Short mmCIF file of N, CA and C in Angstrom, two decimals:
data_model
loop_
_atom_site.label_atom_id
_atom_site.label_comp_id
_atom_site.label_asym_id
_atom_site.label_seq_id
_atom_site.Cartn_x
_atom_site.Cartn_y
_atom_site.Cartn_z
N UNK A 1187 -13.13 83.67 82.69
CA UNK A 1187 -11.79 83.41 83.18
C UNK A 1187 -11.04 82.54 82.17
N UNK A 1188 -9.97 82.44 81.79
CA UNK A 1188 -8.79 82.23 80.62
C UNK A 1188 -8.33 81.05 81.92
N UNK A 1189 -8.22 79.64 80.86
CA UNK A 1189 -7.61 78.68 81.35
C UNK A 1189 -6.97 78.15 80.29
N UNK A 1190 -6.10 77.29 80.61
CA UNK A 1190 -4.96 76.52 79.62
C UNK A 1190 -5.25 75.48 79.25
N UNK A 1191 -5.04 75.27 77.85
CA UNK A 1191 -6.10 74.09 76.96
C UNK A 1191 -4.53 73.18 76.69
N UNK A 1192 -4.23 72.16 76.37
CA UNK A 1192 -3.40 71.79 75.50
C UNK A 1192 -3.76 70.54 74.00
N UNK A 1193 -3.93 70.55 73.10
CA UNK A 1193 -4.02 69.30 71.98
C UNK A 1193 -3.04 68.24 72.27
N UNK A 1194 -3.24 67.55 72.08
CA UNK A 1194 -2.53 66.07 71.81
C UNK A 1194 -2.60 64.69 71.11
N UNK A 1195 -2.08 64.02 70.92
CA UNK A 1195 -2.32 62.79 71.07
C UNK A 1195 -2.25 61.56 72.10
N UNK A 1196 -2.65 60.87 72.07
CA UNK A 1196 -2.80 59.79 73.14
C UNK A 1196 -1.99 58.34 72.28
N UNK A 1197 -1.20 57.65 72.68
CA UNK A 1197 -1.27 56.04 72.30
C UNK A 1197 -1.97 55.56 73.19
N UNK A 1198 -1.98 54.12 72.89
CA UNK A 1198 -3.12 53.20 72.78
C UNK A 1198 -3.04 53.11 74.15
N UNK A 1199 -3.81 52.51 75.01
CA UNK A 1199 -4.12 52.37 76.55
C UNK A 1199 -2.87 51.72 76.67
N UNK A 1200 -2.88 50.44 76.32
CA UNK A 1200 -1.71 49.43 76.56
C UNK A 1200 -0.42 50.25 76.61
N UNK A 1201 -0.29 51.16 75.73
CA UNK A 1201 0.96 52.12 75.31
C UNK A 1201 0.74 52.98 76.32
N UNK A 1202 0.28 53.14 76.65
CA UNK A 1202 -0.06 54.17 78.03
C UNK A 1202 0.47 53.80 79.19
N UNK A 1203 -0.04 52.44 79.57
CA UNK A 1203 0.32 51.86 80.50
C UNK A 1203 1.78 51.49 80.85
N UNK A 1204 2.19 50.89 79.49
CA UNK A 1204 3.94 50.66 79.55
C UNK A 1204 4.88 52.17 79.61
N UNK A 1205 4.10 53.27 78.97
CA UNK A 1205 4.73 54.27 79.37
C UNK A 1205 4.99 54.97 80.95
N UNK A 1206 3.62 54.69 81.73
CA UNK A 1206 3.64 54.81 82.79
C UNK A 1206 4.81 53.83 83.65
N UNK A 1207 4.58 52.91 83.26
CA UNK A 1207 6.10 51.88 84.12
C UNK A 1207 7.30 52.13 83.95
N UNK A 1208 7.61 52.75 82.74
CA UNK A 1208 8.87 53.50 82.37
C UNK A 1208 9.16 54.45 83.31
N UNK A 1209 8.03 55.32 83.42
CA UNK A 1209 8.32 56.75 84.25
C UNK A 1209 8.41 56.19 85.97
N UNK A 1210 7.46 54.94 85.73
CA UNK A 1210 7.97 54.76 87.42
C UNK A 1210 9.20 54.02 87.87
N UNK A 1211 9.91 53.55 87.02
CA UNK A 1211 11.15 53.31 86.55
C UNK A 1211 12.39 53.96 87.06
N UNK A 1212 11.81 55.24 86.27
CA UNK A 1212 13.09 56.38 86.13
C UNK A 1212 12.66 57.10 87.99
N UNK A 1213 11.19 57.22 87.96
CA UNK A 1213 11.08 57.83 89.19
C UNK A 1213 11.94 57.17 90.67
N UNK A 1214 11.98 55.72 90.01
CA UNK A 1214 12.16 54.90 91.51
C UNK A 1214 13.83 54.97 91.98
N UNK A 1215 14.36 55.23 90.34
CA UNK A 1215 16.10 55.65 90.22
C UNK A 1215 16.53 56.88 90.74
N UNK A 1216 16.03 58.33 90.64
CA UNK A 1216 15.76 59.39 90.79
C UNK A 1216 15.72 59.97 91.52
N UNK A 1217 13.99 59.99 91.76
CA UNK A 1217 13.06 60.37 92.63
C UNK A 1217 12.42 61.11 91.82
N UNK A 1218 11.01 62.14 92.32
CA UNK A 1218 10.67 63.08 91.46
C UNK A 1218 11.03 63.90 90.29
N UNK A 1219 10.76 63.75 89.36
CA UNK A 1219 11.59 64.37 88.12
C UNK A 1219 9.52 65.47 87.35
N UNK A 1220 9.80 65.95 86.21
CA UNK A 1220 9.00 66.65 85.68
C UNK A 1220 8.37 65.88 84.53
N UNK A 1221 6.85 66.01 84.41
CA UNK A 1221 6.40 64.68 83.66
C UNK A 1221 5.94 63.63 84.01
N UNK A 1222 6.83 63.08 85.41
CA UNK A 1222 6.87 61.94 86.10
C UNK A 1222 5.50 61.46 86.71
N UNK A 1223 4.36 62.22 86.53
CA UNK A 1223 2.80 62.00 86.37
C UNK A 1223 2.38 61.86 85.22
N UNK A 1224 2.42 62.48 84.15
CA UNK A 1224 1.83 63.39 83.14
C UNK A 1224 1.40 61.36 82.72
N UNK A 1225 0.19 61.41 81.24
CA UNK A 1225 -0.23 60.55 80.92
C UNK A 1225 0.32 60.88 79.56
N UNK A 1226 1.10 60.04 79.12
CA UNK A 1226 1.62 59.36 78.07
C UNK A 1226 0.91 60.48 77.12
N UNK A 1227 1.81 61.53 76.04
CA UNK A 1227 0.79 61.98 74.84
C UNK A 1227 1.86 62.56 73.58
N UNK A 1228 1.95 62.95 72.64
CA UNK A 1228 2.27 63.92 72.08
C UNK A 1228 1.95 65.04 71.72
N UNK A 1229 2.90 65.95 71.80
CA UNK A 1229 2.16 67.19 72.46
C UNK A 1229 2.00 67.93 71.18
N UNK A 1230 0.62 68.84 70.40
CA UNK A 1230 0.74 69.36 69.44
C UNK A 1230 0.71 70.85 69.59
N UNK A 1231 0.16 71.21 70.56
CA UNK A 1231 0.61 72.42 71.06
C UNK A 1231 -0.62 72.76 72.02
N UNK A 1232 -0.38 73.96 72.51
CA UNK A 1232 -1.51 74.40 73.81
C UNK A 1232 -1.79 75.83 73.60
N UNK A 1233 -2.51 76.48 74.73
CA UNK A 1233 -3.56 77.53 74.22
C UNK A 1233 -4.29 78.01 75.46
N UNK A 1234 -4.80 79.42 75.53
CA UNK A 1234 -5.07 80.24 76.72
C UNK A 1234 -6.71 80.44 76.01
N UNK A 1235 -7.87 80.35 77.02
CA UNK A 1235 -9.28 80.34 75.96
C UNK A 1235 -10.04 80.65 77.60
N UNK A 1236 -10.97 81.71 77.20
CA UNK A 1236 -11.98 82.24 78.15
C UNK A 1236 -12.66 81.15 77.71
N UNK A 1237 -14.19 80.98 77.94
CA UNK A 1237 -15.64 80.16 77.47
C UNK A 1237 -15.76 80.17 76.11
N UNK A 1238 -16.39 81.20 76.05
CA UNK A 1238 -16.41 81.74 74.66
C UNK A 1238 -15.60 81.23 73.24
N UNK A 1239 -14.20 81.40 74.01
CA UNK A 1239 -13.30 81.48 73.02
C UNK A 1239 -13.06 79.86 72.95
N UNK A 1240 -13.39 79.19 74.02
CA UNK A 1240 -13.06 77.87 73.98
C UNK A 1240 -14.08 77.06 73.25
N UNK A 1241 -15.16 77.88 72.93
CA UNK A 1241 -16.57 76.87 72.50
C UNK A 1241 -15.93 77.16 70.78
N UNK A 1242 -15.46 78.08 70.38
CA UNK A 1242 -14.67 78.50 69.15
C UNK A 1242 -13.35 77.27 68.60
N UNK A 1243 -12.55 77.06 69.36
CA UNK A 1243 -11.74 76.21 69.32
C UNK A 1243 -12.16 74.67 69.30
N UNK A 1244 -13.36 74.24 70.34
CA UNK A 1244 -13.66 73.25 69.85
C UNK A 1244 -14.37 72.74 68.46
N UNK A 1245 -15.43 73.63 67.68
CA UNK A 1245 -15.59 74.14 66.50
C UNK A 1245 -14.54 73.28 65.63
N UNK A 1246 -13.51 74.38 65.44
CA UNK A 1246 -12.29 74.51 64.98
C UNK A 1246 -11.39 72.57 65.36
N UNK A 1247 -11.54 72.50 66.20
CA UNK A 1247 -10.97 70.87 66.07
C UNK A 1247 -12.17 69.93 65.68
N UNK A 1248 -13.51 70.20 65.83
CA UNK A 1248 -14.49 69.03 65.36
C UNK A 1248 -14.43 68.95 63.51
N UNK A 1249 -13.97 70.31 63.08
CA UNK A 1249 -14.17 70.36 61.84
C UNK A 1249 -12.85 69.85 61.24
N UNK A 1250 -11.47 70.36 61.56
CA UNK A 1250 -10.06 69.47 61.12
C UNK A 1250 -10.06 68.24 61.96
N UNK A 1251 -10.65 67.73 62.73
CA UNK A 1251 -10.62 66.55 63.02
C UNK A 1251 -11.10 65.60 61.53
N UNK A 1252 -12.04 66.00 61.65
CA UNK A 1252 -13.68 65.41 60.63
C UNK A 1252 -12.29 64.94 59.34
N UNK A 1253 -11.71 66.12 58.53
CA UNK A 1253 -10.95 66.19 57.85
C UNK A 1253 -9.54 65.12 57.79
N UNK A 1254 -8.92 64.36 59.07
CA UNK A 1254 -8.18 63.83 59.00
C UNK A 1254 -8.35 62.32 59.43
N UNK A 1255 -6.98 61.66 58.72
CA UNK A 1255 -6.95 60.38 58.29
C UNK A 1255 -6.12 59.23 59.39
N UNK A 1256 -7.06 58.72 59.96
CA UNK A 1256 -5.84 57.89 61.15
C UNK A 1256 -4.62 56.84 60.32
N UNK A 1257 -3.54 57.08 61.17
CA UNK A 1257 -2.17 56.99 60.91
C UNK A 1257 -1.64 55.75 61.78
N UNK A 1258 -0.56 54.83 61.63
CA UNK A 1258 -0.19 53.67 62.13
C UNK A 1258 1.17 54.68 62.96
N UNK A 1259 1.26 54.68 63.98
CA UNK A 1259 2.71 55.48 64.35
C UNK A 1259 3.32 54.16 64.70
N UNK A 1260 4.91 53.93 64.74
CA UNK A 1260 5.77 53.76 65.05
C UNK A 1260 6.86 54.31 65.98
N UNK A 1261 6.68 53.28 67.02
CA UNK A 1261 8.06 54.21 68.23
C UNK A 1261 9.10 53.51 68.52
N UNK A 1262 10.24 53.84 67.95
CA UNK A 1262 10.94 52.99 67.86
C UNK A 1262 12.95 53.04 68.51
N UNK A 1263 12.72 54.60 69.21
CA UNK A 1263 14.18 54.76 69.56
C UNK A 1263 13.70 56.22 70.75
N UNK A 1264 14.67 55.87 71.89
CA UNK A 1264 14.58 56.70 72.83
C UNK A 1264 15.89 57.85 72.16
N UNK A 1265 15.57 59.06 73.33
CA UNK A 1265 16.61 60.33 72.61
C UNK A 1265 16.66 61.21 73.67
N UNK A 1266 17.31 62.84 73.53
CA UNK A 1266 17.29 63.53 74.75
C UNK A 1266 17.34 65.26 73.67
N UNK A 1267 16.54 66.09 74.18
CA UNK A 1267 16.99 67.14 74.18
C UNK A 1267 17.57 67.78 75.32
N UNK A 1268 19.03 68.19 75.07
CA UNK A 1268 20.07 68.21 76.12
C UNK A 1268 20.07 69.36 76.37
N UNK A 1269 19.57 70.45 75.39
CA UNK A 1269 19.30 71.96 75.82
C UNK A 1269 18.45 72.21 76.88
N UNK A 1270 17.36 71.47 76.36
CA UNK A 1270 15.99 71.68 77.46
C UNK A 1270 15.79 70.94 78.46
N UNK A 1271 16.79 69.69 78.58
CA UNK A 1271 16.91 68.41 79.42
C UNK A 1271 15.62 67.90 79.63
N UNK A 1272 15.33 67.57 78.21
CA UNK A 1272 14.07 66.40 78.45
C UNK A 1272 14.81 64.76 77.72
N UNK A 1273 14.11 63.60 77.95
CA UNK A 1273 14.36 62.60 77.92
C UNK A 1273 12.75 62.04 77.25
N UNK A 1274 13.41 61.55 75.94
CA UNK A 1274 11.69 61.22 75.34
C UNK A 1274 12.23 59.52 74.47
N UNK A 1275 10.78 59.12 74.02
CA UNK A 1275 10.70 58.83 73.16
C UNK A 1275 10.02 58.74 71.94
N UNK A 1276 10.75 58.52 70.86
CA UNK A 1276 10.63 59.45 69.62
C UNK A 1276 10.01 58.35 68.13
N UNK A 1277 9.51 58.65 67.66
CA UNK A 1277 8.77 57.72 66.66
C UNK A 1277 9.76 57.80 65.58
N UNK A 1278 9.30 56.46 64.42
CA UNK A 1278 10.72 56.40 63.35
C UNK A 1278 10.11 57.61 62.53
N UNK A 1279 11.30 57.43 61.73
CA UNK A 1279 11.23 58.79 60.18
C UNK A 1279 10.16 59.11 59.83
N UNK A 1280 9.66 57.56 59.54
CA UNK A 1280 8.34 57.64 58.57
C UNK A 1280 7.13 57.65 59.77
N UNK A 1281 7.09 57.59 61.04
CA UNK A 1281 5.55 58.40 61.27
C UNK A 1281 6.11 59.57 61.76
N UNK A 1282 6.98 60.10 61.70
CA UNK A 1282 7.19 61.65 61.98
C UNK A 1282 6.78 62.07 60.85
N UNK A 1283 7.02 61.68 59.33
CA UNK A 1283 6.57 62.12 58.23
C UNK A 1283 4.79 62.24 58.64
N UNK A 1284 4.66 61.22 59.02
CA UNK A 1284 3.36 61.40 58.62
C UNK A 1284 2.84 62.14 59.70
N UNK A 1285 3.12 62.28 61.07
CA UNK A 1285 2.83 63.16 62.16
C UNK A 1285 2.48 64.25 61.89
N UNK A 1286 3.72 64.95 61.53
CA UNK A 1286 4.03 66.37 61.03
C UNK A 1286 3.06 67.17 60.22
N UNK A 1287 2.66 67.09 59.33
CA UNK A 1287 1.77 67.70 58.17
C UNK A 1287 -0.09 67.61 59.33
N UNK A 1288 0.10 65.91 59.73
CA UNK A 1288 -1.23 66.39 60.61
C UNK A 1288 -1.48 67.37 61.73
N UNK A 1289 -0.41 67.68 62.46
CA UNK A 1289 0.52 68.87 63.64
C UNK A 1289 -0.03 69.87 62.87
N UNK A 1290 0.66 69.77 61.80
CA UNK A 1290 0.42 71.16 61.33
C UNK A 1290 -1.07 71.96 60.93
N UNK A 1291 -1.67 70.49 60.50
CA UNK A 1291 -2.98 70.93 59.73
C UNK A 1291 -3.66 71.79 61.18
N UNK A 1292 -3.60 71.12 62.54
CA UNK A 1292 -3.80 71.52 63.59
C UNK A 1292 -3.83 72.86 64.50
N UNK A 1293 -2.32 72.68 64.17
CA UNK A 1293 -1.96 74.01 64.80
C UNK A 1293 -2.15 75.37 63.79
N UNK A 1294 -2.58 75.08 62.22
CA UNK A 1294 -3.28 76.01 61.64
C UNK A 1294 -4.68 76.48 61.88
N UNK A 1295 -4.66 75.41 62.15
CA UNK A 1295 -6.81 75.52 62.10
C UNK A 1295 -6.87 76.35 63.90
N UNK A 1296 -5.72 75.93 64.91
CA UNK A 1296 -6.54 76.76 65.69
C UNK A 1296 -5.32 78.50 66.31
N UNK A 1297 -4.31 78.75 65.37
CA UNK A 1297 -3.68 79.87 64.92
C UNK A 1297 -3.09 79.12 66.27
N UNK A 1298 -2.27 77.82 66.53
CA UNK A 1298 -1.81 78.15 67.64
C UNK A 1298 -0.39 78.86 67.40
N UNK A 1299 0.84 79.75 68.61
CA UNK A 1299 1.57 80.70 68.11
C UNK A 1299 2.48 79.56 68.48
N UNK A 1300 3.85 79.86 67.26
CA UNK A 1300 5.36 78.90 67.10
C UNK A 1300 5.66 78.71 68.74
N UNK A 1301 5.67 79.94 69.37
CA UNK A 1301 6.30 79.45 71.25
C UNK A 1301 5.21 77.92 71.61
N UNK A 1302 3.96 77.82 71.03
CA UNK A 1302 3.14 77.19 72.15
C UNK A 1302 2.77 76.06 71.18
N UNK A 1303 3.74 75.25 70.23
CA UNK A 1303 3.56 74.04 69.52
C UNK A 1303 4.56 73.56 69.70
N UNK A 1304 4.64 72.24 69.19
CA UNK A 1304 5.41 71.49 69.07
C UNK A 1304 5.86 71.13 67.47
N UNK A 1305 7.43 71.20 67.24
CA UNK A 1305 6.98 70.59 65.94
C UNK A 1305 7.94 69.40 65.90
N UNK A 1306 8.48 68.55 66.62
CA UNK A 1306 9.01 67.47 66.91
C UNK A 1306 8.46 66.32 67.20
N UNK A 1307 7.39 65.74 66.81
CA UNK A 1307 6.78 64.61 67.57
C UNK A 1307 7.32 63.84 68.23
N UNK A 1308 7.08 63.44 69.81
CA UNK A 1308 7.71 62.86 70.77
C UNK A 1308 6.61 62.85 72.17
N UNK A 1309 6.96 61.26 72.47
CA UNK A 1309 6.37 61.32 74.11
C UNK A 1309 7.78 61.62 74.85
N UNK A 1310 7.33 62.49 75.64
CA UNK A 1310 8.08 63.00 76.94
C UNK A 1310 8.27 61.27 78.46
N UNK A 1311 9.24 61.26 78.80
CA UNK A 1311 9.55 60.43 79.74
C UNK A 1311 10.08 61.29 81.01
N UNK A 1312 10.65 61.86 80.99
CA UNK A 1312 10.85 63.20 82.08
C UNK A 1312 11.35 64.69 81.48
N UNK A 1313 10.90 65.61 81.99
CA UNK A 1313 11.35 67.20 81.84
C UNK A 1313 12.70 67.65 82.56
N UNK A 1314 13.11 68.38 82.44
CA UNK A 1314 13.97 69.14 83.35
C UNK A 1314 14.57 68.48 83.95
N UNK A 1315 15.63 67.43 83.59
CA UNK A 1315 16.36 66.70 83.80
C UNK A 1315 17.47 67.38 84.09
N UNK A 1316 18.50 67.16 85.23
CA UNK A 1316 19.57 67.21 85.25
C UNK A 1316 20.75 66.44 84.45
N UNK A 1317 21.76 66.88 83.78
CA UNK A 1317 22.35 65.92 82.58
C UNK A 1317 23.20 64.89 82.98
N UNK A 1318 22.82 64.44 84.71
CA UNK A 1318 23.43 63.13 85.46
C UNK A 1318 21.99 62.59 85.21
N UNK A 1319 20.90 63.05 85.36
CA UNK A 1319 19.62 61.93 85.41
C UNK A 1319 18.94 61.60 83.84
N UNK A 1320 19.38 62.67 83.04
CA UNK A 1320 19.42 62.19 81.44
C UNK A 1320 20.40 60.58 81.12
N UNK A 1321 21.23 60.88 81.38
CA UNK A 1321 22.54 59.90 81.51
C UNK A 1321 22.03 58.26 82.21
N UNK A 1322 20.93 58.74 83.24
CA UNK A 1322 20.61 57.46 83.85
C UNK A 1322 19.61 56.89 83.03
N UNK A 1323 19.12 57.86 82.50
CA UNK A 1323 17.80 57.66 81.60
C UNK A 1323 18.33 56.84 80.05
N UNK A 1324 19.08 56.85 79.82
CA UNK A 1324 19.64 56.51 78.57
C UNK A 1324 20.61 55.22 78.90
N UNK A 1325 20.95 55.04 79.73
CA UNK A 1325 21.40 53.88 80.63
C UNK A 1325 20.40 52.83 80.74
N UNK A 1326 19.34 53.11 81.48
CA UNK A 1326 17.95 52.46 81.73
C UNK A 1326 17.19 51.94 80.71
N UNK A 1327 16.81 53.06 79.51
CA UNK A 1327 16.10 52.86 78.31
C UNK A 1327 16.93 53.06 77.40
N UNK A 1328 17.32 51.60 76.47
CA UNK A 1328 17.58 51.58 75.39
C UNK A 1328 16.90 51.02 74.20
N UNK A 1329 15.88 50.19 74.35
CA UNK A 1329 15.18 50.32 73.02
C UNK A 1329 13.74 49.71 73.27
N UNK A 1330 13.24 50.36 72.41
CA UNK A 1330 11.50 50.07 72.24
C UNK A 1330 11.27 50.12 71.03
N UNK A 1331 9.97 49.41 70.89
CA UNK A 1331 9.48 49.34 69.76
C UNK A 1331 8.11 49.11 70.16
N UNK A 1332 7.18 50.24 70.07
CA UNK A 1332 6.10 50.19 70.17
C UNK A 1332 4.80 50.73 68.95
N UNK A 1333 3.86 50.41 69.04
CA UNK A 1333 2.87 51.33 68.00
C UNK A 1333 1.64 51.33 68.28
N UNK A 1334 0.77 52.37 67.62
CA UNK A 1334 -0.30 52.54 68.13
C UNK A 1334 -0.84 53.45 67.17
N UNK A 1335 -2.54 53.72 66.72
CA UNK A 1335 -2.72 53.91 65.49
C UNK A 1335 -3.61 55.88 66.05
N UNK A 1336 -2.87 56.42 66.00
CA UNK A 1336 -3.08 57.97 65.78
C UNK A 1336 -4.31 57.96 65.10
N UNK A 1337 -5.47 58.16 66.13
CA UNK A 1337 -6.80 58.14 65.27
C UNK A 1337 -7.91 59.55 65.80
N UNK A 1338 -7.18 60.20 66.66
CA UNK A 1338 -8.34 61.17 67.46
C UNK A 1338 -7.15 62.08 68.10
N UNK A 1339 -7.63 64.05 67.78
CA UNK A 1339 -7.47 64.69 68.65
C UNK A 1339 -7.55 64.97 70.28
N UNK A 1340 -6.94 64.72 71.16
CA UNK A 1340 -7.07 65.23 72.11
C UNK A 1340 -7.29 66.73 73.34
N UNK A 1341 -8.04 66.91 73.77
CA UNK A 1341 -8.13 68.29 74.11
C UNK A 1341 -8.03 68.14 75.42
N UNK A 1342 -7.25 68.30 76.40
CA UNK A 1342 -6.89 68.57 77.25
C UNK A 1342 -6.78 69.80 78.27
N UNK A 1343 -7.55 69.63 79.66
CA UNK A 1343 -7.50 71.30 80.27
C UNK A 1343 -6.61 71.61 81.42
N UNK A 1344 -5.84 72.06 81.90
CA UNK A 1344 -4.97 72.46 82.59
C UNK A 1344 -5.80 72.47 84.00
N UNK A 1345 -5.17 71.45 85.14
CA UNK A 1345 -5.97 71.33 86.11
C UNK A 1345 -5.37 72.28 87.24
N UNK A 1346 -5.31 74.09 87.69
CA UNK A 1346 -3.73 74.02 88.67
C UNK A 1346 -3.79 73.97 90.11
N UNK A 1347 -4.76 73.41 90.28
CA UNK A 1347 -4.36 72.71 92.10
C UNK A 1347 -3.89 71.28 91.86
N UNK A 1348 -4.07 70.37 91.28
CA UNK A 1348 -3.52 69.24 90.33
C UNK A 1348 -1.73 69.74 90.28
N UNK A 1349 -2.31 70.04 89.32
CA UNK A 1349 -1.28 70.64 88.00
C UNK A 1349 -0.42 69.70 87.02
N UNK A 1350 -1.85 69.28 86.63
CA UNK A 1350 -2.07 68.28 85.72
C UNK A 1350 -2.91 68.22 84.56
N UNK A 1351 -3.26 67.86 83.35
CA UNK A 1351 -4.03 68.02 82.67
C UNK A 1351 -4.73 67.01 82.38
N UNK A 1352 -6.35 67.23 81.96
CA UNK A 1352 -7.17 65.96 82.09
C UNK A 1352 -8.10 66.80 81.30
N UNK A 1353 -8.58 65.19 80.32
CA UNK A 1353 -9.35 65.22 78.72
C UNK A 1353 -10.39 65.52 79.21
N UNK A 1354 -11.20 67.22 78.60
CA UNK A 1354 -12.00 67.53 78.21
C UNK A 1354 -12.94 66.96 77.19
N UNK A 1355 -11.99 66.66 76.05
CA UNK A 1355 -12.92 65.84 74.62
C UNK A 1355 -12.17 65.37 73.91
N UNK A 1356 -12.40 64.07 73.29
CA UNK A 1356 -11.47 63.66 72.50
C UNK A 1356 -12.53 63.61 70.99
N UNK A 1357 -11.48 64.15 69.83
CA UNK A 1357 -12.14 64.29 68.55
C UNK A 1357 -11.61 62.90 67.76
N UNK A 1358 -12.48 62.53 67.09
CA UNK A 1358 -11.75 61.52 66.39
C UNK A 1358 -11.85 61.82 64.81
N UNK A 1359 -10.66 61.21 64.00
CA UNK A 1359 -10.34 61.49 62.93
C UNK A 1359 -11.69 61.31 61.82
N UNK A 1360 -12.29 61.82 61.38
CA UNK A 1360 -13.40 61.35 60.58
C UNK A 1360 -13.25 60.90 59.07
N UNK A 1361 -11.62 60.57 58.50
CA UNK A 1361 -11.29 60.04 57.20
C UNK A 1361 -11.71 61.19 56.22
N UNK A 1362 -12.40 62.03 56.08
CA UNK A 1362 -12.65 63.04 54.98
C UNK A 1362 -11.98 64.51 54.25
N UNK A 1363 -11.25 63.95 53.98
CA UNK A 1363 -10.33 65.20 53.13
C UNK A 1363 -11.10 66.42 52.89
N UNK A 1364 -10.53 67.06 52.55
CA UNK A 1364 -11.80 68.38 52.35
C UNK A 1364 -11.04 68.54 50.73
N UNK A 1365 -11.50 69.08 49.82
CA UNK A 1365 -10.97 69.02 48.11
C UNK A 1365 -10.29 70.08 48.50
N UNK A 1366 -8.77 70.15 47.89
CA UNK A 1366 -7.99 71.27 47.92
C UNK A 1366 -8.39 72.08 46.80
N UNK A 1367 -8.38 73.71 47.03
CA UNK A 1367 -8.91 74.82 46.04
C UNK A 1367 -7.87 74.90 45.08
N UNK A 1368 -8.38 74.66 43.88
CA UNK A 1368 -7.26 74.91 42.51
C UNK A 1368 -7.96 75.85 41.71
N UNK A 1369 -7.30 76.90 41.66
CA UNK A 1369 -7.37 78.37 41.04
C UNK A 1369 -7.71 78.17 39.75
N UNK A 1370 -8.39 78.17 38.50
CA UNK A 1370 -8.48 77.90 37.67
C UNK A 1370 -8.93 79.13 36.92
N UNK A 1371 -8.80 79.14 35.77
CA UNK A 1371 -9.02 80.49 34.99
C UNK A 1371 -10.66 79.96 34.18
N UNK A 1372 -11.37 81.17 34.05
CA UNK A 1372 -12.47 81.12 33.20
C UNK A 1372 -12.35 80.93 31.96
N UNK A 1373 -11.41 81.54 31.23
CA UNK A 1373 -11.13 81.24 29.69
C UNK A 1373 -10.30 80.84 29.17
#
C-alpha cells in the first residue's frame, strides 16, 4: 500500500516550541486556520512509496545525508505568499543561499517531481489563509530573529486519520563530501 512520505527540516526544539506559540497566537485571533497543528519544519519536498520503494528512499537519504554539511540558519523576517495564502517565516539571504543547493542535493538524490518540492525555504505559520487573516497575521508578527543549526534530514509519514505527519527517521548530516567527478583526458 502507497503512503505519503514528506523530507524536511526541523529547528531546534526551543525553535519549535516558540513556533508553536506563534501558531497558537494566530489560532486564538482566528480560530482554526491550516498548519495550525503541523510541527514547526521546512519543507523539502514529499513523495508517494509502497514498502519496497520506501526501504529504497531511505537508502537514498542515509547516503546524501552522510554527504552533507550542517549549516547555521538564520530567521529573520516574516512574509506571505498571497497567491497561495500562506503566512510564513522566512530565513535571511544568506541561509537561503545556503539552504538551497542542500534542497536540491535532496530532492535529486530522491527524483523528487518540481509539483512535490519546495524551492523557497520557509516555515509555514498558517495555510490557506483568507487575505483578512494574512493581514492579521502580519499585524501580529512583525519581527523575529531566530536560529538554529540545520544538521539532519527529516523523514516524515503522512498520518490520515490524524492528518498529520510524524518522524519516521531522522538522518543526520555526516560532514563528508563525496569528490566531485572531473573528466580528465588520458593524453
Amino acid at each position: 500500500m502507497e503512503k505519503k512520505y514528506s523530507v524536511v527540516f526541523h529547528p531546534s526544539e526551543d525553535g519549535i516550541e516558540i513556533i508553536k506559540k506563534l501558531k497558537l497566537e494566530l489560532f486564538n485571533r482566528i480560530g482554526w486556520y491550516g498548519s495550525c497543528n503541523s510541527v514547526a519544519h521546512i519543507t523539502v519536498g514529499g513523495f508517494k512509496a509502497n514498502e519496497n520503494q520506501l526501504a529504497k528512499y531511505i537508502q537514498k537519504l542515509l547516503k546524501v545525508a552522510d554527504t552533507l554539511t550542517p549549516v547555521q540558519i538564520h530567521l529573520d523576517h516574516f512574509n506571505a505568499y498571497e497567491e497561495s495564502r500562506a503566512f510564513f517565516i522566512s530565513p535571511s539571504e544568506n541561509s537561503k543561499a545556503d539552504l538551497k543547493p542542500i534542497m536540491k542535493k535532496i530532492q535529486e538524490a530522491l527524483l523528487i517531481a518540481s509539483k512535490d518540492r519546495s524551492d523557497d525555504p520557509h516555515i509555514s505559520i498558517g495555510r490557506n489563509l483568507e487575505p483578512e487573516n494574512i493581514q492579521i497575521a502580519r499585524d501580529l508578527f512583525t519581527t523575529i530573529n531566530m536560529e538554529f543549526l540545520c544538521d539532519a534530514i527529516i523523514l516524515r509519514e503522512f498520518d490520515p486519520i490524524k492528518r498529520q505527519y510524524f518522524i519516521l527517521e531522522t538522518f543526520p548530516f555526516g560532514s563528508n563530501p563525496q569528490p566531485e567527478l572531473i573528466q580528465g583526458s588520458l593524453f
